[in-house]
N, CA and C atoms as an extended XYZ file, in Angstrom:
543
Properties=species:S:1:pos:R:3:atomname:S:1:resname:S:1:resid:I:1 pbc="F F F"
N         0.928       -1.179       -0.072 N   UNK     1
C         0.058       -0.057       -0.021 CA  UNK     1
C         0.894        1.232        0.034 C   UNK     1
N         0.769        2.028       -0.982 N   UNK     2
C         1.590        3.361       -1.095 CA  UNK     2
C         1.131        4.348        0.166 C   UNK     2
N         2.152        5.047        0.612 N   UNK     3
C         1.869        5.991        1.649 CA  UNK     3
C         0.829        6.956        1.051 C   UNK     3
N        -0.127        7.395        1.952 N   UNK     4
C        -1.123        8.293        1.459 CA  UNK     4
C        -0.431        9.651        0.994 C   UNK     4
N         0.664       10.133        1.634 N   UNK     5
C         1.262       11.249        1.155 CA  UNK     5
C         1.664       11.237       -0.201 C   UNK     5
N         2.303       10.117       -0.638 N   UNK     6
C         2.896        9.938       -2.019 CA  UNK     6
C         1.752        9.730       -2.899 C   UNK     6
N         0.712        9.016       -2.578 N   UNK     7
C        -0.553        8.919       -3.421 CA  UNK     7
C        -1.209       10.116       -3.656 C   UNK     7
N        -1.447       11.007       -2.619 N   UNK     8
C        -2.067       12.304       -2.693 CA  UNK     8
C        -1.219       13.229       -3.621 C   UNK     8
N         0.174       13.169       -3.404 N   UNK     9
C         0.972       14.047       -4.226 CA  UNK     9
C         1.028       13.640       -5.679 C   UNK     9
N         0.967       12.347       -5.824 N   UNK    10
C         0.912       11.896       -7.206 CA  UNK    10
C        -0.389       12.383       -7.945 C   UNK    10
N        -1.458       12.211       -7.419 N   UNK    11
C        -2.731       12.652       -7.982 CA  UNK    11
C        -2.808       14.161       -8.110 C   UNK    11
N        -2.259       14.846       -7.149 N   UNK    12
C        -2.292       16.312       -7.254 CA  UNK    12
C        -1.337       16.720       -8.434 C   UNK    12
N        -0.149       16.179       -8.533 N   UNK    13
C         0.677       16.513       -9.482 CA  UNK    13
C         0.275       16.126      -10.862 C   UNK    13
N        -0.355       15.042      -10.896 N   UNK    14
C        -0.906       14.641      -12.463 CA  UNK    14
C        -2.004       15.535      -12.834 C   UNK    14
N        -2.789       15.949      -11.917 N   UNK    15
C        -3.942       16.869      -12.231 CA  UNK    15
C        -3.378       18.260      -12.564 C   UNK    15
N        -2.335       18.794      -11.926 N   UNK    16
C        -1.705       19.916      -12.123 CA  UNK    16
C        -1.065       19.945      -13.485 C   UNK    16
N        -0.401       18.778      -13.773 N   UNK    17
C         0.299       18.494      -15.070 CA  UNK    17
C        -0.816       18.739      -16.226 C   UNK    17
N        -1.874       18.001      -16.001 N   UNK    18
C        -2.906       17.962      -17.060 CA  UNK    18
C        -3.474       19.342      -17.449 C   UNK    18
N        -3.716       20.135      -16.302 N   UNK    19
C        -4.146       21.580      -16.520 CA  UNK    19
C        -3.193       22.471      -17.187 C   UNK    19
N        -1.951       22.269      -16.689 N   UNK    20
C        -0.869       23.127      -17.407 CA  UNK    20
C        -0.610       22.691      -18.912 C   UNK    20
N        -0.651       21.255      -19.096 N   UNK    21
C        -0.320       20.732      -20.408 CA  UNK    21
C        -1.403       21.268      -21.399 C   UNK    21
N        -2.706       21.264      -20.881 N   UNK    22
C        -3.843       21.672      -21.663 CA  UNK    22
C        -3.613       23.153      -22.057 C   UNK    22
N        -3.446       24.046      -21.090 N   UNK    23
C        -3.058       25.484      -21.325 CA  UNK    23
C        -1.966       25.665      -22.304 C   UNK    23
N        -0.900       24.824      -22.050 N   UNK    24
C         0.228       25.036      -22.932 CA  UNK    24
C        -0.117       24.661      -24.397 C   UNK    24
N        -0.758       23.571      -24.499 N   UNK    25
C        -1.154       23.170      -25.919 CA  UNK    25
C        -2.002       24.076      -26.722 C   UNK    25
N        -3.007       24.756      -25.840 N   UNK    26
C        -3.841       25.754      -26.415 CA  UNK    26
C        -3.070       26.992      -26.763 C   UNK    26
N        -2.120       27.394      -25.842 N   UNK    27
C        -1.345       28.555      -26.137 CA  UNK    27
C        -0.433       28.331      -27.420 C   UNK    27
N         0.204       27.127      -27.348 N   UNK    28
C         1.176       26.805      -28.409 CA  UNK    28
C         0.501       26.800      -29.830 C   UNK    28
N        -0.693       26.375      -29.884 N   UNK    29
C        -1.426       26.295      -31.082 CA  UNK    29
C        -1.666       27.873      -31.632 C   UNK    29
N        -2.178       28.766      -30.744 N   UNK    30
C        -2.180       30.134      -31.083 CA  UNK    30
C        -0.943       30.765      -31.295 C   UNK    30
N         0.148       30.513      -30.499 N   UNK    31
C         1.280       31.167      -30.613 CA  UNK    31
C         2.009       30.796      -31.876 C   UNK    31
N         1.984       29.562      -32.378 N   UNK    32
C         2.516       29.318      -33.731 CA  UNK    32
C         1.993       30.093      -34.778 C   UNK    32
N         0.753       30.325      -34.783 N   UNK    33
C         0.103       31.249      -35.772 CA  UNK    33
C         0.510       32.778      -35.472 C   UNK    33
N         0.704       33.167      -34.365 N   UNK    34
C         0.986       34.477      -34.016 CA  UNK    34
C         2.580       34.789      -34.464 C   UNK    34
N         3.285       33.737      -34.231 N   UNK    35
C         4.765       33.869      -34.574 CA  UNK    35
C         4.794       34.147      -36.175 C   UNK    35
N         4.046       33.427      -36.975 N   UNK    36
C         4.142       33.476      -38.358 CA  UNK    36
C         3.674       34.970      -38.794 C   UNK    36
N         2.704       35.479      -38.227 N   UNK    37
C         2.230       36.825      -38.448 CA  UNK    37
C         3.219       37.820      -37.984 C   UNK    37
N         3.832       37.633      -36.820 N   UNK    38
C         4.865       38.559      -36.343 CA  UNK    38
C         6.040       38.556      -37.238 C   UNK    38
N         6.527       37.342      -37.670 N   UNK    39
C         7.705       37.289      -38.525 CA  UNK    39
C         7.420       37.970      -39.864 C   UNK    39
N         6.289       37.731      -40.442 N   UNK    40
C         5.925       38.561      -41.674 CA  UNK    40
C         5.841       40.028      -41.427 C   UNK    40
N         5.200       40.436      -40.504 N   UNK    41
C         4.976       41.796      -40.169 CA  UNK    41
C         6.410       42.539      -39.814 C   UNK    41
N         7.255       42.044      -39.042 N   UNK    42
C         8.513       42.575      -38.717 CA  UNK    42
C         9.402       42.612      -39.913 C   UNK    42
N         9.289       41.584      -40.744 N   UNK    43
C        10.122       41.579      -41.835 CA  UNK    43
C         9.766       42.761      -42.859 C   UNK    43
N         8.437       42.924      -42.927 N   UNK    44
C         7.905       44.077      -43.750 CA  UNK    44
C         8.271       45.496      -43.248 C   UNK    44
N         8.209       45.398      -41.894 N   UNK    45
C         8.549       46.694      -41.177 CA  UNK    45
C        10.092       47.003      -41.382 C   UNK    45
N        10.926       45.961      -41.272 N   UNK    46
C        12.289       46.223      -41.465 CA  UNK    46
C        12.636       46.634      -42.909 C   UNK    46
N        11.893       45.976      -43.847 N   UNK    47
C        12.149       46.214      -45.298 CA  UNK    47
C        11.771       47.725      -45.506 C   UNK    47
N        10.593       48.177      -45.007 N   UNK    48
C        10.107       49.559      -45.253 CA  UNK    48
C        11.058       50.604      -44.638 C   UNK    48
N        11.715       50.252      -43.458 N   UNK    49
C        12.548       51.193      -42.706 CA  UNK    49
C        13.983       50.871      -43.051 C   UNK    49
N        14.325       50.054      -43.994 N   UNK    50
C        15.795       49.707      -44.237 CA  UNK    50
C        16.541       49.354      -43.003 C   UNK    50
N        16.069       48.365      -42.218 N   UNK    51
C        16.811       47.994      -40.978 CA  UNK    51
C        17.392       46.627      -41.099 C   UNK    51
N        17.385       45.989      -42.229 N   UNK    52
C        18.063       44.732      -42.449 CA  UNK    52
C        17.295       43.552      -41.988 C   UNK    52
N        17.919       42.355      -41.888 N   UNK    53
C        17.193       41.220      -41.507 CA  UNK    53
C        16.963       41.115      -39.972 C   UNK    53
N        15.818       41.067      -39.435 N   UNK    54
C        15.643       41.109      -38.010 CA  UNK    54
C        15.969       39.679      -37.379 C   UNK    54
N        16.128       38.551      -38.192 N   UNK    55
C        16.308       37.213      -37.709 CA  UNK    55
C        17.699       36.655      -38.065 C   UNK    55
N        18.615       37.591      -38.459 N   UNK    56
C        19.981       37.259      -38.647 CA  UNK    56
C        20.682       36.471      -37.547 C   UNK    56
N        20.342       36.838      -36.328 N   UNK    57
C        21.044       36.065      -35.267 CA  UNK    57
C        19.966       35.295      -34.506 C   UNK    57
N        20.208       33.951      -34.172 N   UNK    58
C        19.336       33.283      -33.445 CA  UNK    58
C        20.113       32.621      -32.248 C   UNK    58
N        19.361       32.472      -31.191 N   UNK    59
C        19.910       31.958      -29.997 CA  UNK    59
C        19.343       30.641      -29.624 C   UNK    59
N        20.276       29.716      -29.429 N   UNK    60
C        19.732       28.294      -29.041 CA  UNK    60
C        19.724       28.290      -27.606 C   UNK    60
N        18.706       27.625      -27.028 N   UNK    61
C        18.631       27.454      -25.611 CA  UNK    61
C        18.887       25.975      -25.327 C   UNK    61
N        19.719       25.674      -24.251 N   UNK    62
C        20.068       24.356      -23.803 CA  UNK    62
C        18.726       23.713      -23.412 C   UNK    62
N        18.771       22.343      -23.590 N   UNK    63
C        17.796       21.552      -22.908 CA  UNK    63
C        18.180       21.154      -21.518 C   UNK    63
N        17.177       20.951      -20.621 N   UNK    64
C        17.430       20.425      -19.307 CA  UNK    64
C        16.961       19.050      -19.128 C   UNK    64
N        17.953       18.131      -19.274 N   UNK    65
C        17.685       16.636      -19.272 CA  UNK    65
C        17.928       16.051      -17.916 C   UNK    65
N        16.865       15.378      -17.484 N   UNK    66
C        16.834       14.699      -16.140 CA  UNK    66
C        16.695       13.125      -16.503 C   UNK    66
N        17.338       12.286      -15.638 N   UNK    67
C        17.181       10.885      -15.904 CA  UNK    67
C        16.034       10.377      -15.113 C   UNK    67
N        15.550        9.175      -15.405 N   UNK    68
C        14.407        8.568      -14.613 CA  UNK    68
C        14.979        7.640      -13.560 C   UNK    68
N        14.226        7.501      -12.507 N   UNK    69
C        14.369        6.560      -11.349 CA  UNK    69
C        14.138        5.082      -11.941 C   UNK    69
N        14.683        4.321      -11.067 N   UNK    70
C        14.501        2.834      -11.416 CA  UNK    70
C        13.059        2.393      -11.526 C   UNK    70
N        12.237        3.051      -10.693 N   UNK    71
C        10.709        2.581      -10.778 CA  UNK    71
C        10.157        3.123      -12.058 C   UNK    71
N        10.719        4.274      -12.559 N   UNK    72
C        10.149        4.917      -13.838 CA  UNK    72
C        10.780        4.087      -14.972 C   UNK    72
N        11.974        3.562      -14.848 N   UNK    73
C        12.585        2.747      -15.809 CA  UNK    73
C        11.706        1.522      -16.066 C   UNK    73
N        11.237        0.976      -14.961 N   UNK    74
C        10.420       -0.362      -15.152 CA  UNK    74
C         9.095        0.043      -15.798 C   UNK    74
N         8.547        1.097      -15.387 N   UNK    75
C         7.328        1.593      -16.178 CA  UNK    75
C         7.589        1.824      -17.632 C   UNK    75
N         8.778        2.416      -18.111 N   UNK    76
C         9.090        2.556      -19.482 CA  UNK    76
C         9.129        1.106      -20.084 C   UNK    76
N         9.862        0.175      -19.420 N   UNK    77
C         9.958       -1.047      -19.856 CA  UNK    77
C         8.548       -1.911      -20.152 C   UNK    77
N         7.583       -1.586      -19.330 N   UNK    78
C         6.159       -2.120      -19.629 CA  UNK    78
C         5.727       -1.499      -20.987 C   UNK    78
N         5.935       -0.300      -21.143 N   UNK    79
C         5.488        0.300      -22.422 CA  UNK    79
C         6.173       -0.292      -23.642 C   UNK    79
N         7.478       -0.421      -23.585 N   UNK    80
C         8.283       -0.918      -24.606 CA  UNK    80
C         7.841       -2.353      -24.864 C   UNK    80
N         7.674       -3.189      -23.789 N   UNK    81
C         7.214       -4.528      -24.155 CA  UNK    81
C         5.894       -4.509      -24.922 C   UNK    81
N         5.006       -3.632      -24.671 N   UNK    82
C         3.708       -3.576      -25.367 CA  UNK    82
C         3.829       -2.969      -26.765 C   UNK    82
N         4.872       -2.196      -26.924 N   UNK    83
C         4.874       -1.480      -28.227 CA  UNK    83
C         5.984       -1.575      -29.204 C   UNK    83
N         6.979       -2.211      -28.696 N   UNK    84
C         8.367       -2.267      -29.517 CA  UNK    84
C         7.994       -2.867      -30.931 C   UNK    84
N         8.416       -2.283      -31.946 N   UNK    85
C         8.160       -2.705      -33.261 CA  UNK    85
C         8.394       -4.091      -33.548 C   UNK    85
N         9.464       -4.712      -32.932 N   UNK    86
C         9.875       -6.153      -33.162 CA  UNK    86
C         8.972       -6.984      -32.358 C   UNK    86
N         8.184       -6.614      -31.473 N   UNK    87
C         7.348       -7.341      -30.618 CA  UNK    87
C         5.978       -7.413      -30.857 C   UNK    87
N         5.485       -6.430      -31.430 N   UNK    88
C         4.046       -6.126      -31.760 CA  UNK    88
C         3.732       -5.884      -33.193 C   UNK    88
N         2.705       -6.704      -33.746 N   UNK    89
C         2.379       -6.620      -35.140 CA  UNK    89
C         0.967       -5.843      -35.310 C   UNK    89
N         0.094       -6.084      -34.155 N   UNK    90
C        -1.237       -5.489      -34.185 CA  UNK    90
C        -1.138       -3.862      -34.077 C   UNK    90
N        -1.906       -3.279      -34.834 N   UNK    91
C        -1.997       -1.733      -34.791 CA  UNK    91
C        -0.584       -1.142      -34.739 C   UNK    91
N         0.340       -1.667      -35.636 N   UNK    92
C         1.699       -1.339      -35.584 CA  UNK    92
C         1.934        0.244      -35.790 C   UNK    92
N         1.071        0.866      -36.545 N   UNK    93
C         1.399        2.334      -36.721 CA  UNK    93
C         1.157        3.072      -35.336 C   UNK    93
N         0.087        2.848      -34.755 N   UNK    94
C        -0.388        3.372      -33.471 CA  UNK    94
C         0.699        2.990      -32.456 C   UNK    94
N         1.052        1.851      -32.378 N   UNK    95
C         2.061        1.398      -31.354 CA  UNK    95
C         3.463        1.884      -31.517 C   UNK    95
N         3.863        2.016      -32.899 N   UNK    96
C         5.098        2.697      -33.200 CA  UNK    96
C         5.127        4.059      -32.750 C   UNK    96
N         4.025        4.806      -32.934 N   UNK    97
C         3.969        6.192      -32.592 CA  UNK    97
C         4.111        6.170      -30.990 C   UNK    97
N         3.386        5.334      -30.264 N   UNK    98
C         3.467        5.381      -28.848 CA  UNK    98
C         4.779        5.085      -28.362 C   UNK    98
N         5.385        4.028      -29.072 N   UNK    99
C         6.826        3.641      -28.574 CA  UNK    99
C         7.716        4.881      -28.819 C   UNK    99
N         7.677        5.625      -29.980 N   UNK   100
C         8.462        6.815      -30.183 CA  UNK   100
C         8.223        7.908      -29.096 C   UNK   100
N         6.952        8.097      -28.784 N   UNK   101
C         6.708        9.091      -27.753 CA  UNK   101
C         7.251        8.696      -26.532 C   UNK   101
N         7.140        7.339      -26.149 N   UNK   102
C         7.816        6.939      -24.856 CA  UNK   102
C         9.249        7.043      -24.745 C   UNK   102
N         9.949        6.702      -25.921 N   UNK   103
C        11.313        6.840      -25.937 CA  UNK   103
C        11.761        8.177      -25.837 C   UNK   103
N        11.050        9.189      -26.499 N   UNK   104
C        11.331       10.686      -26.413 CA  UNK   104
C        11.109       11.076      -25.067 C   UNK   104
N        10.060       10.788      -24.301 N   UNK   105
C         9.772       11.154      -22.928 CA  UNK   105
C        10.918       10.740      -21.975 C   UNK   105
N        11.355        9.415      -22.241 N   UNK   106
C        12.463        8.840      -21.503 CA  UNK   106
C        13.730        9.660      -21.600 C   UNK   106
N        14.097        9.887      -22.842 N   UNK   107
C        15.342       10.660      -23.158 CA  UNK   107
C        15.342       12.057      -22.590 C   UNK   107
N        14.141       12.662      -22.637 N   UNK   108
C        14.004       13.994      -22.068 CA  UNK   108
C        13.861       13.894      -20.575 C   UNK   108
N        13.635       12.848      -19.982 N   UNK   109
C        13.506       12.704      -18.515 CA  UNK   109
C        12.209       13.168      -18.012 C   UNK   109
N        11.190       13.249      -18.959 N   UNK   110
C         9.953       13.727      -18.603 CA  UNK   110
C         8.922       12.603      -18.177 C   UNK   110
N         8.875       12.488      -16.932 N   UNK   111
C         8.063       11.371      -16.277 CA  UNK   111
C         6.583       11.611      -16.591 C   UNK   111
N         6.161       12.929      -16.606 N   UNK   112
C         4.746       13.178      -16.881 CA  UNK   112
C         4.309       12.696      -18.301 C   UNK   112
N         5.143       13.001      -19.182 N   UNK   113
C         4.793       12.502      -20.541 CA  UNK   113
C         4.882       11.053      -20.665 C   UNK   113
N         5.727       10.465      -20.020 N   UNK   114
C         5.802        8.914      -20.031 CA  UNK   114
C         4.510        8.343      -19.289 C   UNK   114
N         4.049        8.871      -18.296 N   UNK   115
C         2.753        8.474      -17.627 CA  UNK   115
C         1.659        8.712      -18.743 C   UNK   115
N         1.677        9.777      -19.438 N   UNK   116
C         0.583       10.050      -20.447 CA  UNK   116
C         0.662        9.059      -21.517 C   UNK   116
N         1.838        8.676      -21.895 N   UNK   117
C         1.906        7.581      -23.019 CA  UNK   117
C         1.379        6.177      -22.405 C   UNK   117
N         1.829        5.918      -21.157 N   UNK   118
C         1.251        4.748      -20.490 CA  UNK   118
C        -0.212        4.690      -20.509 C   UNK   118
N        -0.815        5.826      -20.194 N   UNK   119
C        -2.253        5.877      -20.123 CA  UNK   119
C        -2.964        5.516      -21.421 C   UNK   119
N        -2.314        5.820      -22.652 N   UNK   120
C        -2.816        5.481      -23.810 CA  UNK   120
C        -3.012        3.943      -24.082 C   UNK   120
N        -2.101        3.268      -23.351 N   UNK   121
C        -2.047        1.714      -23.426 CA  UNK   121
C        -2.711        1.112      -22.102 C   UNK   121
N        -3.281        1.933      -21.392 N   UNK   122
C        -4.072        1.521      -20.131 CA  UNK   122
C        -2.989        0.861      -19.196 C   UNK   122
N        -1.867        1.515      -19.205 N   UNK   123
C        -0.810        1.028      -18.240 CA  UNK   123
C        -0.614        2.110      -17.178 C   UNK   123
N        -0.822        1.845      -15.991 N   UNK   124
C        -0.790        2.840      -14.897 CA  UNK   124
C         0.437        2.518      -13.993 C   UNK   124
N         1.001        3.660      -13.539 N   UNK   125
C         2.106        3.400      -12.698 CA  UNK   125
C         1.813        2.688      -11.425 C   UNK   125
N         2.826        1.833      -10.928 N   UNK   126
C         2.590        1.159       -9.592 CA  UNK   126
C         2.720        2.181       -8.483 C   UNK   126
N         1.681        2.547       -7.900 N   UNK   127
C         1.834        3.586       -6.798 CA  UNK   127
C         2.593        3.163       -5.603 C   UNK   127
N         2.717        1.753       -5.494 N   UNK   128
C         3.639        1.323       -4.398 CA  UNK   128
C         5.058        1.467       -4.691 C   UNK   128
N         5.476        1.689       -5.912 N   UNK   129
C         6.876        1.817       -6.179 CA  UNK   129
C         7.194        3.362       -6.514 C   UNK   129
N         6.212        4.238       -6.443 N   UNK   130
C         6.533        5.627       -6.626 CA  UNK   130
C         7.416        6.178       -5.565 C   UNK   130
N         8.441        6.877       -5.812 N   UNK   131
C         9.343        7.366       -4.915 CA  UNK   131
C         9.215        8.822       -4.819 C   UNK   131
N         9.912        9.243       -3.736 N   UNK   132
C        10.037       10.750       -3.622 CA  UNK   132
C        10.765       11.374       -4.845 C   UNK   132
N        11.758       10.671       -5.243 N   UNK   133
C        12.407       11.207       -6.468 CA  UNK   133
C        11.467       11.220       -7.621 C   UNK   133
N        10.568       10.282       -7.856 N   UNK   134
C         9.551       10.436       -8.887 CA  UNK   134
C         8.685       11.668       -8.709 C   UNK   134
N         8.239       11.850       -7.478 N   UNK   135
C         7.407       13.117       -7.244 CA  UNK   135
C         8.179       14.374       -7.475 C   UNK   135
N         9.422       14.288       -7.204 N   UNK   136
C        10.281       15.528       -7.587 CA  UNK   136
C        10.361       15.679       -9.112 C   UNK   136
N        10.526       14.589       -9.739 N   UNK   137
C        10.526       14.686      -11.175 CA  UNK   137
C         9.266       15.149      -11.852 C   UNK   137
N         8.157       14.579      -11.247 N   UNK   138
C         6.821       15.172      -11.658 CA  UNK   138
C         6.768       16.697      -11.542 C   UNK   138
N         7.158       17.141      -10.333 N   UNK   139
C         6.994       18.565      -10.005 CA  UNK   139
C         8.008       19.270      -10.921 C   UNK   139
N         9.159       18.758      -11.245 N   UNK   140
C        10.123       19.370      -12.199 CA  UNK   140
C         9.384       19.548      -13.603 C   UNK   140
N         8.765       18.535      -14.012 N   UNK   141
C         8.122       18.505      -15.365 CA  UNK   141
C         7.041       19.565      -15.444 C   UNK   141
N         6.272       19.808      -14.205 N   UNK   142
C         5.226       20.904      -14.118 CA  UNK   142
C         6.036       22.272      -14.253 C   UNK   142
N         7.005       22.405      -13.570 N   UNK   143
C         7.739       23.633      -13.563 CA  UNK   143
C         8.204       24.041      -14.999 C   UNK   143
N         8.706       22.952      -15.650 N   UNK   144
C         9.156       23.090      -17.108 CA  UNK   144
C         8.001       23.613      -18.066 C   UNK   144
N         6.866       23.033      -17.795 N   UNK   145
C         5.689       23.468      -18.766 CA  UNK   145
C         5.201       24.777      -18.302 C   UNK   145
N         5.256       25.166      -17.008 N   UNK   146
C         4.936       26.558      -16.510 CA  UNK   146
C         5.854       27.540      -17.111 C   UNK   146
N         7.056       27.279      -17.216 N   UNK   147
C         8.123       28.053      -17.831 CA  UNK   147
C         7.858       28.212      -19.254 C   UNK   147
N         7.533       27.226      -19.966 N   UNK   148
C         7.274       27.275      -21.335 CA  UNK   148
C         5.992       28.242      -21.641 C   UNK   148
N         5.013       28.141      -20.775 N   UNK   149
C         3.925       28.982      -20.799 CA  UNK   149
C         4.292       30.535      -20.652 C   UNK   149
N         5.233       30.767      -19.671 N   UNK   150
C         5.581       32.088      -19.244 CA  UNK   150
C         6.366       32.622      -20.530 C   UNK   150
N         7.182       31.767      -20.971 N   UNK   151
C         8.148       32.113      -22.165 CA  UNK   151
C         7.202       32.595      -23.380 C   UNK   151
N         6.086       31.896      -23.582 N   UNK   152
C         5.197       32.279      -24.668 CA  UNK   152
C         4.616       33.640      -24.407 C   UNK   152
N         4.068       33.718      -23.029 N   UNK   153
C         3.331       34.928      -22.675 CA  UNK   153
C         4.218       36.150      -22.667 C   UNK   153
N         5.457       35.985      -22.486 N   UNK   154
C         6.519       37.075      -22.359 CA  UNK   154
C         7.247       37.315      -23.672 C   UNK   154
N         6.921       36.513      -24.706 N   UNK   155
C         7.670       36.665      -26.074 CA  UNK   155
C         7.229       37.952      -26.764 C   UNK   155
N         8.164       38.348      -27.603 N   UNK   156
C         7.865       39.661      -28.369 CA  UNK   156
C         6.568       39.365      -29.247 C   UNK   156
N         6.561       38.304      -29.885 N   UNK   157
C         5.302       38.012      -30.738 CA  UNK   157
C         3.999       38.021      -29.992 C   UNK   157
N         4.040       37.455      -28.801 N   UNK   158
C         2.783       37.376      -28.065 CA  UNK   158
C         2.385       38.782      -27.599 C   UNK   158
N         3.373       39.579      -26.908 N   UNK   159
C         3.157       40.853      -26.504 CA  UNK   159
C         2.745       41.780      -27.716 C   UNK   159
N         3.311       41.615      -28.830 N   UNK   160
C         3.014       42.385      -30.101 CA  UNK   160
C         1.604       42.150      -30.521 C   UNK   160
N         1.174       40.926      -30.532 N   UNK   161
C        -0.078       40.483      -31.089 CA  UNK   161
C        -1.055       41.136      -30.183 C   UNK   161
N        -0.971       40.972      -28.810 N   UNK   162
C        -1.914       41.668      -27.944 CA  UNK   162
C        -1.799       43.191      -27.654 C   UNK   162
N        -1.040       43.748      -28.400 N   UNK   163
C        -0.938       45.283      -28.268 CA  UNK   163
C        -1.689       46.013      -29.301 C   UNK   163
N        -1.911       47.343      -28.985 N   UNK   164
C        -2.599       48.074      -30.027 CA  UNK   164
C        -1.606       48.573      -31.052 C   UNK   164
N        -2.099       49.003      -32.221 N   UNK   165
C        -1.218       49.253      -33.349 CA  UNK   165
C        -0.213       50.322      -33.183 C   UNK   165
N        -0.426       51.249      -32.294 N   UNK   166
C         0.616       52.286      -32.052 CA  UNK   166
C         1.789       51.667      -31.235 C   UNK   166
N         1.473       50.747      -30.524 N   UNK   167
C         2.674       50.007      -29.595 CA  UNK   167
C         3.422       49.015      -30.464 C   UNK   167
N         2.907       48.585      -31.544 N   UNK   168
C         3.457       47.400      -32.224 CA  UNK   168
C         4.839       47.890      -32.771 C   UNK   168
N         5.005       49.041      -33.420 N   UNK   169
C         6.320       49.491      -33.973 CA  UNK   169
C         7.237       49.596      -32.859 C   UNK   169
N         6.901       50.093      -31.741 N   UNK   170
C         7.802       50.082      -30.598 CA  UNK   170
C         8.422       48.746      -30.122 C   UNK   170
N         7.485       47.826      -30.251 N   UNK   171
C         7.897       46.445      -29.921 CA  UNK   171
C         8.895       45.796      -31.004 C   UNK   171
N         8.559       46.175      -32.328 N   UNK   172
C         9.431       45.833      -33.337 CA  UNK   172
C        10.977       46.318      -33.167 C   UNK   172
N        10.996       47.688      -32.800 N   UNK   173
C        12.233       48.321      -32.628 CA  UNK   173
C        12.958       47.843      -31.298 C   UNK   173
N        12.264       47.333      -30.266 N   UNK   174
C        12.891       46.749      -29.068 CA  UNK   174
C        13.374       45.274      -29.451 C   UNK   174
N        12.634       44.646      -30.339 N   UNK   175
C        13.073       43.277      -30.793 CA  UNK   175
C        14.319       43.389      -31.587 C   UNK   175
N        14.313       44.295      -32.534 N   UNK   176
C        15.562       44.565      -33.420 CA  UNK   176
C        16.696       44.891      -32.545 C   UNK   176
N        16.523       45.790      -31.506 N   UNK   177
C        17.597       46.359      -30.682 CA  UNK   177
C        18.083       45.181      -29.863 C   UNK   177
N        17.274       44.410      -29.269 N   UNK   178
C        17.603       43.333      -28.511 CA  UNK   178
C        18.425       42.236      -29.249 C   UNK   178
N        18.017       41.906      -30.564 N   UNK   179
C        18.635       40.864      -31.245 CA  UNK   179
C        19.885       41.272      -32.131 C   UNK   179
N        20.127       42.660      -32.133 N   UNK   180
C        21.293       43.145      -32.783 CA  UNK   180
C        22.578       43.240      -31.860 C   UNK   180
N        22.231       43.001      -30.606 N   UNK   181
C        23.435       43.003      -29.692 CA  UNK   181
C        24.387       41.795      -29.707 C   UNK   181
């Protein structure tokens, strides 16, 4: 029987993950379209004002990769046994997609995503084997998705899109100034 604390924390973190993941997916869908509009608009603005290419410099951000605990690795193994292309012939396209998602989640150290993939196969984590390290990992995944949400909401494109037309040129100039350094 898992400790009540770990069980409550698990369900609380999974609920929080689901809420934040839904918000992120909704924002990301809109943000992708906003970025296209922003890119076209700032390129036109720069052409009109002879300011050069605003996207000549790009900055790559490093990924934060965490490993999985041994209990999480056994959960991953359950998914692999059910979906590995060499082991499963039924619904091979769907299972191959799930296998790929599980592998990506494991490589990224994203336990929340791994649990989501397991849910697609009706595989639930063994609450008896969930460790405090797993709970910390789940919280870390939530913090990462919250940071992605903040990054979108604080981006030039998002702020530009939600600004009035008189403020938009100012945002373009700030963007150009920031990226020319």
